[in-house]
Coordinates of C-alpha atoms in Angstrom, one line a residue:
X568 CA -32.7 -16.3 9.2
X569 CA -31.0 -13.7 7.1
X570 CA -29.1 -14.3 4.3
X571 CA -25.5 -11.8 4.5
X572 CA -23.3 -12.9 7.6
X573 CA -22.9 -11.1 10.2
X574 CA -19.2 -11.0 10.2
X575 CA -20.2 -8.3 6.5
X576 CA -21.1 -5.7 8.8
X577 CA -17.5 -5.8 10.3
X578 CA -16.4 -4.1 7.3
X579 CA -17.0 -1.6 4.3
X580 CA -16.8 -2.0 0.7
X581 CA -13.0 -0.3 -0.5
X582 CA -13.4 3.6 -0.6
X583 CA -10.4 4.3 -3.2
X584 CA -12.4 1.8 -5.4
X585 CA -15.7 3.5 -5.0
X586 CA -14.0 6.9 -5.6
X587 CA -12.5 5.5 -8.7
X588 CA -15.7 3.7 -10.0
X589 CA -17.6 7.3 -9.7
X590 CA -15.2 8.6 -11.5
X591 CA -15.4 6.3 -14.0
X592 CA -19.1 6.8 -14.3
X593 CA -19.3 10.2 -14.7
X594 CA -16.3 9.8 -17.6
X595 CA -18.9 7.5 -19.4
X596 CA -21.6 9.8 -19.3
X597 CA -19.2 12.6 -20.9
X598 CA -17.7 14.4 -18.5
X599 CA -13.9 15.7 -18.5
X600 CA -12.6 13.6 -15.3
X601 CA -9.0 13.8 -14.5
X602 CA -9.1 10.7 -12.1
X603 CA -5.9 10.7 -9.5
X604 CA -7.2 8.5 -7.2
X605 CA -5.9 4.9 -8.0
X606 CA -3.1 3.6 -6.9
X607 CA -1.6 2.3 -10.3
X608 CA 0.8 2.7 -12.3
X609 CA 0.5 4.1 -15.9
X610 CA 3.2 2.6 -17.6
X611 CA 2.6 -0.5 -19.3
X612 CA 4.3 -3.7 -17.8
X613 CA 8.1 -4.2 -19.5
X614 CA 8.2 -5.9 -23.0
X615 CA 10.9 -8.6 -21.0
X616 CA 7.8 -9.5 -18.6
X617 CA 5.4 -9.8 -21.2
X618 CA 7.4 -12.0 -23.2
X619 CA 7.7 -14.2 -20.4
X620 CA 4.2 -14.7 -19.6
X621 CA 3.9 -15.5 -23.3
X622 CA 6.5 -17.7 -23.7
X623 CA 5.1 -19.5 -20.8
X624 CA 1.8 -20.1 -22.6
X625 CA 3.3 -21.3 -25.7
X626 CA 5.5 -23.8 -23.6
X627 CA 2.1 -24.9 -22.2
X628 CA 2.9 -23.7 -18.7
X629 CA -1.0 -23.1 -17.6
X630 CA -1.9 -25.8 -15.0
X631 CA -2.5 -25.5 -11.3
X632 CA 0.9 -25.0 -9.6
X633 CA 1.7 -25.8 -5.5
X634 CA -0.3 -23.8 -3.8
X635 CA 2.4 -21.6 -2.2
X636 CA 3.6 -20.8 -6.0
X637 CA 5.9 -22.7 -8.6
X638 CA 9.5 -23.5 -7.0
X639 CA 11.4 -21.1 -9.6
X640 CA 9.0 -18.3 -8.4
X641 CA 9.7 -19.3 -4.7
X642 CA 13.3 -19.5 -5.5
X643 CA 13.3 -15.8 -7.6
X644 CA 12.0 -14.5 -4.3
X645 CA 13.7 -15.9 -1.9
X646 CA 17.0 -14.0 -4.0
X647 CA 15.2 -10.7 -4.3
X648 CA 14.8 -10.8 -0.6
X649 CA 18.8 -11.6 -0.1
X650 CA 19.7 -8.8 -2.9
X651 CA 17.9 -6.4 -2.0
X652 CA 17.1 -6.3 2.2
X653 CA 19.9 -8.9 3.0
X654 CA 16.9 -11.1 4.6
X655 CA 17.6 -14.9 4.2
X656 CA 14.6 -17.3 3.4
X657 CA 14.2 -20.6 1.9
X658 CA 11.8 -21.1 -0.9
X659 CA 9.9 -23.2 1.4
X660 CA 9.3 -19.9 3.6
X661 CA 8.0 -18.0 0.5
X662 CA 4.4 -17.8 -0.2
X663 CA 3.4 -16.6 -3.4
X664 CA -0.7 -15.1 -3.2
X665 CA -3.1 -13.1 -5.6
X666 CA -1.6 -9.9 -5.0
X667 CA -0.5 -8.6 -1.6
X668 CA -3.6 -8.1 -0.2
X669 CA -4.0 -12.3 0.1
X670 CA -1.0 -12.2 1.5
X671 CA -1.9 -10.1 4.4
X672 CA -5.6 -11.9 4.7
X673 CA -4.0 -14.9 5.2
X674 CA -1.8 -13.9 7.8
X675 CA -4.0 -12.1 9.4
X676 CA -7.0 -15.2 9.1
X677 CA -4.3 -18.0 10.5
X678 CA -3.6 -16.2 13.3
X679 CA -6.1 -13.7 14.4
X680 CA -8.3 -15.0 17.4
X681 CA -11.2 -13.1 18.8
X682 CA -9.9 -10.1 21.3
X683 CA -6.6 -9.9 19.5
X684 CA -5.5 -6.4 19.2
X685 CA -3.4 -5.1 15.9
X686 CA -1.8 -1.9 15.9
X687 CA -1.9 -0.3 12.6
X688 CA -0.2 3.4 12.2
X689 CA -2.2 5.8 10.5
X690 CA -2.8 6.7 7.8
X691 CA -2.8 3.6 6.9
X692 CA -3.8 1.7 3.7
X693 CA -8.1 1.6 3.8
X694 CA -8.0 -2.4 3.4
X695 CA -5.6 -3.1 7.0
X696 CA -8.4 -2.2 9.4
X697 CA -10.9 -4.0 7.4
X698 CA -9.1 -7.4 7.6
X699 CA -8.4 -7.3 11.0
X700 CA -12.0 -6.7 11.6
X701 CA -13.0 -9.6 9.4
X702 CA -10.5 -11.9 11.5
X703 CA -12.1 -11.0 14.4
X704 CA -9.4 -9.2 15.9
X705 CA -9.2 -5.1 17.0
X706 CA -7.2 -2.8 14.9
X707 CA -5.5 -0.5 17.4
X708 CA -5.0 3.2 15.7
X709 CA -2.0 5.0 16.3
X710 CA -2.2 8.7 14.6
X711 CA 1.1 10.2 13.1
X712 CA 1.3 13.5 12.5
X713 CA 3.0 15.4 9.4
X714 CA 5.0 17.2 12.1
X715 CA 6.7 13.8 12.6
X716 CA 7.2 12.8 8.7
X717 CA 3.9 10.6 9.1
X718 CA 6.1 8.2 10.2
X719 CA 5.6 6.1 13.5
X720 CA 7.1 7.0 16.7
X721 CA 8.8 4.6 19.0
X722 CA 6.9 6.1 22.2
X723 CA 3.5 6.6 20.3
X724 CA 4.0 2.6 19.3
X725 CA 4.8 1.4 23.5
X726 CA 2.0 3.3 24.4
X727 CA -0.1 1.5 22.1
X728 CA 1.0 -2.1 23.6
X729 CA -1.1 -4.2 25.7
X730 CA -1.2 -7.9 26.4
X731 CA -3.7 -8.2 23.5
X732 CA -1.4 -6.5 20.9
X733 CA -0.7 -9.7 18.3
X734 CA 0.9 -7.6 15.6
X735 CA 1.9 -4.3 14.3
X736 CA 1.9 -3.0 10.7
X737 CA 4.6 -1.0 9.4
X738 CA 4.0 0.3 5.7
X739 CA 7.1 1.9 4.0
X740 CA 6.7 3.8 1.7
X741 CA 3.2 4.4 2.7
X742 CA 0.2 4.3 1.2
X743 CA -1.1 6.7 1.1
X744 CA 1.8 9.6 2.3
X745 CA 5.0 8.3 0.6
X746 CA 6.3 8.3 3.9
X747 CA 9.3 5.9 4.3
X748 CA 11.7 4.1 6.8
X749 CA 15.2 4.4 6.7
X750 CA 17.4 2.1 9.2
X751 CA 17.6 5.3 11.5
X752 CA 13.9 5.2 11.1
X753 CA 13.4 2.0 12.5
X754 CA 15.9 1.1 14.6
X755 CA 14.0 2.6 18.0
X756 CA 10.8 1.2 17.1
X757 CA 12.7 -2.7 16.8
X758 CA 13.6 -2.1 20.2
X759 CA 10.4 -1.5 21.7
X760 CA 9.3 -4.9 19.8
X761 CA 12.5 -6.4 21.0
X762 CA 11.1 -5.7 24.3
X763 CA 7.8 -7.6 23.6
X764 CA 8.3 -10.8 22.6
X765 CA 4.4 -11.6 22.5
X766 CA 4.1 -9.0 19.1
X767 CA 4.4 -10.3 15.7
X768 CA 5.4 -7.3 13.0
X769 CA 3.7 -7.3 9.8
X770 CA 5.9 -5.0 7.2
X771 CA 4.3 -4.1 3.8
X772 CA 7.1 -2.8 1.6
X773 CA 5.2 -3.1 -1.5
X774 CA 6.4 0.2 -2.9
X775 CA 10.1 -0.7 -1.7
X776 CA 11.9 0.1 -5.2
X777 CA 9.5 3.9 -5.7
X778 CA 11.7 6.2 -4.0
X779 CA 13.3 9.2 -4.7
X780 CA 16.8 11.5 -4.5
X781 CA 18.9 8.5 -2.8
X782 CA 16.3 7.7 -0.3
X783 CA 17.4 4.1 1.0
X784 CA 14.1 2.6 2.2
X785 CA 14.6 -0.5 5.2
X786 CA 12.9 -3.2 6.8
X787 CA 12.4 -4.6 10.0
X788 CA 13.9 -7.7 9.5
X789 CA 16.9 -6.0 8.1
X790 CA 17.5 -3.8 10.5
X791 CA 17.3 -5.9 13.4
X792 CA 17.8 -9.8 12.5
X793 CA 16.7 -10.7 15.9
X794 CA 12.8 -9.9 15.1
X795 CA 13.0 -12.1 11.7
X796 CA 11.3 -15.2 13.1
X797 CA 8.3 -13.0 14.3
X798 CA 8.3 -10.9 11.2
X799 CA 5.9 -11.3 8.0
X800 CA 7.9 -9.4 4.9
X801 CA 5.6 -8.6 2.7
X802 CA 6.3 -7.4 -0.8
X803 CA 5.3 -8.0 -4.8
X804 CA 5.3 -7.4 -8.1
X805 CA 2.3 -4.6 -8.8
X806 CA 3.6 -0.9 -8.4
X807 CA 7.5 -2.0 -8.7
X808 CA 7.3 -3.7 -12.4
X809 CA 3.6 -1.8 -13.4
X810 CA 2.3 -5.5 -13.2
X811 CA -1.6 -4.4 -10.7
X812 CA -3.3 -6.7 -12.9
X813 CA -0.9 -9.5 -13.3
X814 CA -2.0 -10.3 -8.9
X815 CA 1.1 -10.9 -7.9
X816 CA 2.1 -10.8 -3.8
X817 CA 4.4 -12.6 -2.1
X818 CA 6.2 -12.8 1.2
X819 CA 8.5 -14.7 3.6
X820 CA 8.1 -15.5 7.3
X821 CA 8.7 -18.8 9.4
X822 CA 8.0 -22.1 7.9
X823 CA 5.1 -22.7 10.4
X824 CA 3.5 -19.7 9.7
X825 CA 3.9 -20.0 6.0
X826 CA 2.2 -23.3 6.2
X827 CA -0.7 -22.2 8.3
X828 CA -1.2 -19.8 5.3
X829 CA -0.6 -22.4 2.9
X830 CA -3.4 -24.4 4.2
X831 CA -5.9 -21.1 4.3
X832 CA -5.2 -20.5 0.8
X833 CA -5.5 -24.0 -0.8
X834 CA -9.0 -23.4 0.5
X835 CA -9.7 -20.5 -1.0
X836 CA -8.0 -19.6 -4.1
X837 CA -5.2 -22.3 -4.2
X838 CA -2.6 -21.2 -6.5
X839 CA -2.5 -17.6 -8.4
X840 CA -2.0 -17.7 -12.0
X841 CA 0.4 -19.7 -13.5
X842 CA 1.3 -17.6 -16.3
X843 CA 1.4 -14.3 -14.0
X844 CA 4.3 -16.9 -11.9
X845 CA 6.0 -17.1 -14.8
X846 CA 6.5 -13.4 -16.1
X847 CA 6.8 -12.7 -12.0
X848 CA 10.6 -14.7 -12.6
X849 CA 11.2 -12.8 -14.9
X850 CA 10.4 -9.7 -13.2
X851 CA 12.7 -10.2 -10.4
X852 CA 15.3 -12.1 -12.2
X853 CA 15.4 -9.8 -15.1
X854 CA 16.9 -6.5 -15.7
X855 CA 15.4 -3.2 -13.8
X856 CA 16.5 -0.6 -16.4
X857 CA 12.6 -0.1 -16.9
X858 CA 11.8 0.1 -13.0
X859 CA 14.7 2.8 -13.0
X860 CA 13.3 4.8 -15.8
X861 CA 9.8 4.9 -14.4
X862 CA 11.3 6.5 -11.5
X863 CA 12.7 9.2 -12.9
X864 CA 9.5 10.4 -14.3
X865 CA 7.5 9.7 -11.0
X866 CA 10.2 11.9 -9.0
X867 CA 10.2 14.8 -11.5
X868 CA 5.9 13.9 -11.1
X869 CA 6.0 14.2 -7.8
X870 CA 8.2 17.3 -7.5
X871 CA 5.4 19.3 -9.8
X872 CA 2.5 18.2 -7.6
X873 CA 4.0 19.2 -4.5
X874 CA 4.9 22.6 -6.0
X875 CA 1.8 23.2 -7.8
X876 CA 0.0 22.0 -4.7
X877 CA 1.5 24.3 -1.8
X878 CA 0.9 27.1 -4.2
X879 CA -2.9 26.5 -3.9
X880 CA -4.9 28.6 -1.3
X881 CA -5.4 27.2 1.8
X882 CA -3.3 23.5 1.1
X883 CA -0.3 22.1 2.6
X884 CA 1.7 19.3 1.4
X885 CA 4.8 17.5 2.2
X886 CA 6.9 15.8 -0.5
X887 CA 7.2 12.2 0.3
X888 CA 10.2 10.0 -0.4
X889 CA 8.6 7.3 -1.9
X890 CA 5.6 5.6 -3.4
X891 CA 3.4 7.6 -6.0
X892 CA 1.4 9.9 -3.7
X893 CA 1.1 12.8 -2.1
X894 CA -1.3 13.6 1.0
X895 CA -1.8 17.3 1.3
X896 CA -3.3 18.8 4.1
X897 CA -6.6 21.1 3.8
X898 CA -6.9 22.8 7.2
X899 CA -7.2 26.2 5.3
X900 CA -10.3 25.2 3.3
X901 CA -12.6 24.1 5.7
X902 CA -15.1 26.0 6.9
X903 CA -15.8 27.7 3.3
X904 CA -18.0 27.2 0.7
X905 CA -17.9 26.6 -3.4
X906 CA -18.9 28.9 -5.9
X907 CA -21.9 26.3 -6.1
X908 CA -23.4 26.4 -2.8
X909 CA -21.2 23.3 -1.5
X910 CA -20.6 23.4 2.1
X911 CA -16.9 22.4 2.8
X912 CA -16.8 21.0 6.3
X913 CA -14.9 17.9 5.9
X914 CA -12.1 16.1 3.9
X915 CA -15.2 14.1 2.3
X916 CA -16.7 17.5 1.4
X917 CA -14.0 18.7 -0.4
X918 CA -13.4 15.9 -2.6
X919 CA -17.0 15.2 -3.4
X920 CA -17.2 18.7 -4.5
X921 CA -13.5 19.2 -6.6
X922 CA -15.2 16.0 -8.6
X923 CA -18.4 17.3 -9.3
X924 CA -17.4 20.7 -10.1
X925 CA -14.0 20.7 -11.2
X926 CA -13.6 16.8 -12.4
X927 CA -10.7 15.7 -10.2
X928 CA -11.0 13.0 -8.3
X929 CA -9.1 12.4 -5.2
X930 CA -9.9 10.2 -2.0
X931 CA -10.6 11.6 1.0
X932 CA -8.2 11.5 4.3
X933 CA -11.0 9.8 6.5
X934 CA -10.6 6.4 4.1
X935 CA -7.3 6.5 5.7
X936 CA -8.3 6.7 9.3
X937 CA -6.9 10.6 8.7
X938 CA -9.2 13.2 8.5
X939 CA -8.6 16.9 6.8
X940 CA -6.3 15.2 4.0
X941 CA -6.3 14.5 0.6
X942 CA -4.8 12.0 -1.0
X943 CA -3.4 12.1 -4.8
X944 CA -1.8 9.1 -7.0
X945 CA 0.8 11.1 -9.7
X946 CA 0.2 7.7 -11.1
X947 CA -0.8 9.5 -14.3
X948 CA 0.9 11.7 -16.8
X949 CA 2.7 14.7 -16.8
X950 CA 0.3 16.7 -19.4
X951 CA -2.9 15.5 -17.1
X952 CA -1.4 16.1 -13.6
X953 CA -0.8 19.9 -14.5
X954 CA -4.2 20.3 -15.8
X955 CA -5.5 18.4 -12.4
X956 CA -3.5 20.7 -10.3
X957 CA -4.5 24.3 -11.9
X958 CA -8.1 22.8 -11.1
X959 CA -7.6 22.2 -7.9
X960 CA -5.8 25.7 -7.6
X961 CA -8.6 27.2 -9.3
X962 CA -11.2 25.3 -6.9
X963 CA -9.4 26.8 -3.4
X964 CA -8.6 29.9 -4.6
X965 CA -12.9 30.6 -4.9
X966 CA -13.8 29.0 -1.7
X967 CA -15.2 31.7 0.4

């Protein structure tokens, strides 16, 4: 009898988290690592939100909650959803988890059977195909290519379809292009679903608020009201209001689905924080002039890394509308070697090698189900992002 379940060998351990852990590593030992591969914000959480949380504590607001999250939190999400997308939920069809990434394990848990097939667009977030796996079901890959924005086709997503096909999962902006979905965007991709009523949609618009130069970012519920009772909207409180370690996720979707994930979590981690609930209402209740300000700096962020980026040898990269990344292309490096013997013969290749010999540390396109990319958080600030870039101008241009 051994002791690790089989159902661990379904997945793998979180490659932007081991790429971010090396790179801490090697900082502690003394090395000058310019990290871009974490998808965090660098601004601190607003002084409004922190106040709230501590104000919480002082009121003696720090026992378990319902399970689903404290009705003021249900309520301040429910509005968001109204305000923002036009989407109307109850409170009682909110679920409020430990960060987004509950949310989407308990969706995918309470209704996953064995043989289920998930389509998930590519590239895609590392942790999707991972839970789907651990469900038991079969994530279903559908590539799309830079040509087409990185952004899902309507006839790439109906080829895709089968009888198993339980869900799809639309992530806009994505992580990790900054591709996003406008109404346009979507609307021929509702009506293939419209035209299979077996498929549930799963939309992750965690990065909803990051996006740039007018960009109006939609979602599948919104744009076509007749998919809302087989759509999970997924959303929450970590890249919008700087608030990663705060775990805050939440979502709406039909009562009896919310329930079934009501009943997974209470026996798992019941409740998240009651003190991150509380600066969470605040958050979403409170003014944005913060949010708005931290977007302005990511735009003018992201405009330098493109440009600095497509002036490196042998690199190609779009500029995204949203989110804080960029995912350059590196078709005209491979094949080549460093100035220290490193062969270059995949994305992994290259970013194993720009970290150990030039201290930037990126994640590699294959942890997105993409290979021959790069992906790059601008997460970090303007001074260190210009001395990351001339390194990795200075690392392509001696490839040979």
């Amino acid at each position: 009898m051994t002791l690790i379940a089989d159902r661990l060998n379904r997945i793998s351990p979180s490659q932007t988290i081991a790429i971010s852990s090396k790179a801490r590593a090697l900082k502690a030992e003394g090395r000058d690592i310019i990290s871009l591969s974490a998808g965090e914000p660098d601004f601190d959480t607003p002084a409004h939100i922190k106040q709230a949380a501590i104000a919480a504590i002082n009121a003696g607001d720090t026992k378990y909650t319902d399970v689903s999250g404290t009705p003021a939190l249900r309520r301040a999400v429910a509005a968001k959803f109204k305000r923002d997308s036009g989407l109307d939920y109850k409170p009682e069809e909110i679920i409020v988890s430990t960060g987004g990434k509950q949310v989407i394990f308990n969706a995918m848990l309470a209704t996953v059977q064995a043989g289920d097939e998930v389509i998930i667009p590519t590239p895609c977030w590392v942790s999707y195909p991972d839970i789907v796996a651990l469900a038991e079901g079969t994530p279903v890959f559908v590539p799309c290519s830079q040509n087409h924005g990185f952004k899902l086709r309507a006839a790439d997503l109906e080829a895709a379809i089968t009888p198993k096909t339980k869900w799809v999962f639309l992530n806009s902006p994505n992580n990790p292009t900054g591709a996003a979905y406008s109404a346009e965007d979507l609307r021929p991709i509702c009506d293939v679903l419209l035209s299979h009523p077996h498929i549930w949609v799963f939309t992750d618009d965690i990065y909803e608020k990051l996006t740039y130069g007018g960009f109006k970012p939609a979602t599948i519920a919104e744009v076509e009201p007749r998919l809302h009772d087989r759509t999970v909207t997924m959303n929450g409180c970590s890249k919008a209001y700087a608030m990663t370690g705060w775990r805050i996720g939440f979502a709406g979707a039909p009562l009896a689905l919310i329930k079934a994930m009501d009943k997974l979590q209470s026996q798992s981690t019941s409740n998240t924080s009651s003190i991150s609930q509380a600066a969470a209402v605040a958050a979403l209740n409170g003014p944005e002039d913060a949010l708005h300000e931290m977007v302005k700096v990511y735009q003018a962020r992201r405009d330098l890394v493109v440009d600095m980026l497509n002036a490196a040898t042998g690199l190609t990269c779009a500029k995204p509308e949203g989110a804080f990344y960029v995912f350059p292309g590196m078709h005209g490096c491979l094949g080549k070697t460093t100035p220290k013997g490193a062969a270059i013969n995949s994305d992994e290749d290259f970013v194993i090698a720009l970290l150990d010999e030039e201290g930037v540390a990126a994640v590699h396109g294959s942890a997105f189900i993409y290979p021959d990319h790069f992906r790059i958080s601008y997460a970090t600030s303007t001074e260190a992002l210009i001395e990351a870039c001339t390194r990795i101008q200075r690392f392509c241009a001696a490839l040979v």
